[in-house]
Steps between C-alpha positions, in 0.01 A plus 500: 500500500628248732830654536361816497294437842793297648710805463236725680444261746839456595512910534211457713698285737838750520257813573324300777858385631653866427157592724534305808866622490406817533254450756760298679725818492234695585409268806877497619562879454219655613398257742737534799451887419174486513504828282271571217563360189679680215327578168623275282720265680347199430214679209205312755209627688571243796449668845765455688346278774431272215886466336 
């Protein structure tokens, strides 16, 4: 069991990284275009002030 939750715990932490990536994209692309943000870019619900 111990392995079990280390494994999903350690997925945990690469979808939170693969996240902020994403958002960080998202920040750096859309943010000097101030444009809209594109359906499924980044797969978040951030408004774009926010990213």
């Amino acid at each position: 069991m111990l392995a079990a939750d280390a494994v999903l715990l350690a997925a945990d932490v690469l979808l939170l990284a693969a996240d902020a990536l994403l958002l960080a994209g998202d920040a750096i692309v859309m943010g000097p275009l101030g444009g809209s943000r594109r359906v499924g870019w980044g797969g978040s619900m951030v408004p774009d002030r926010l990213a």
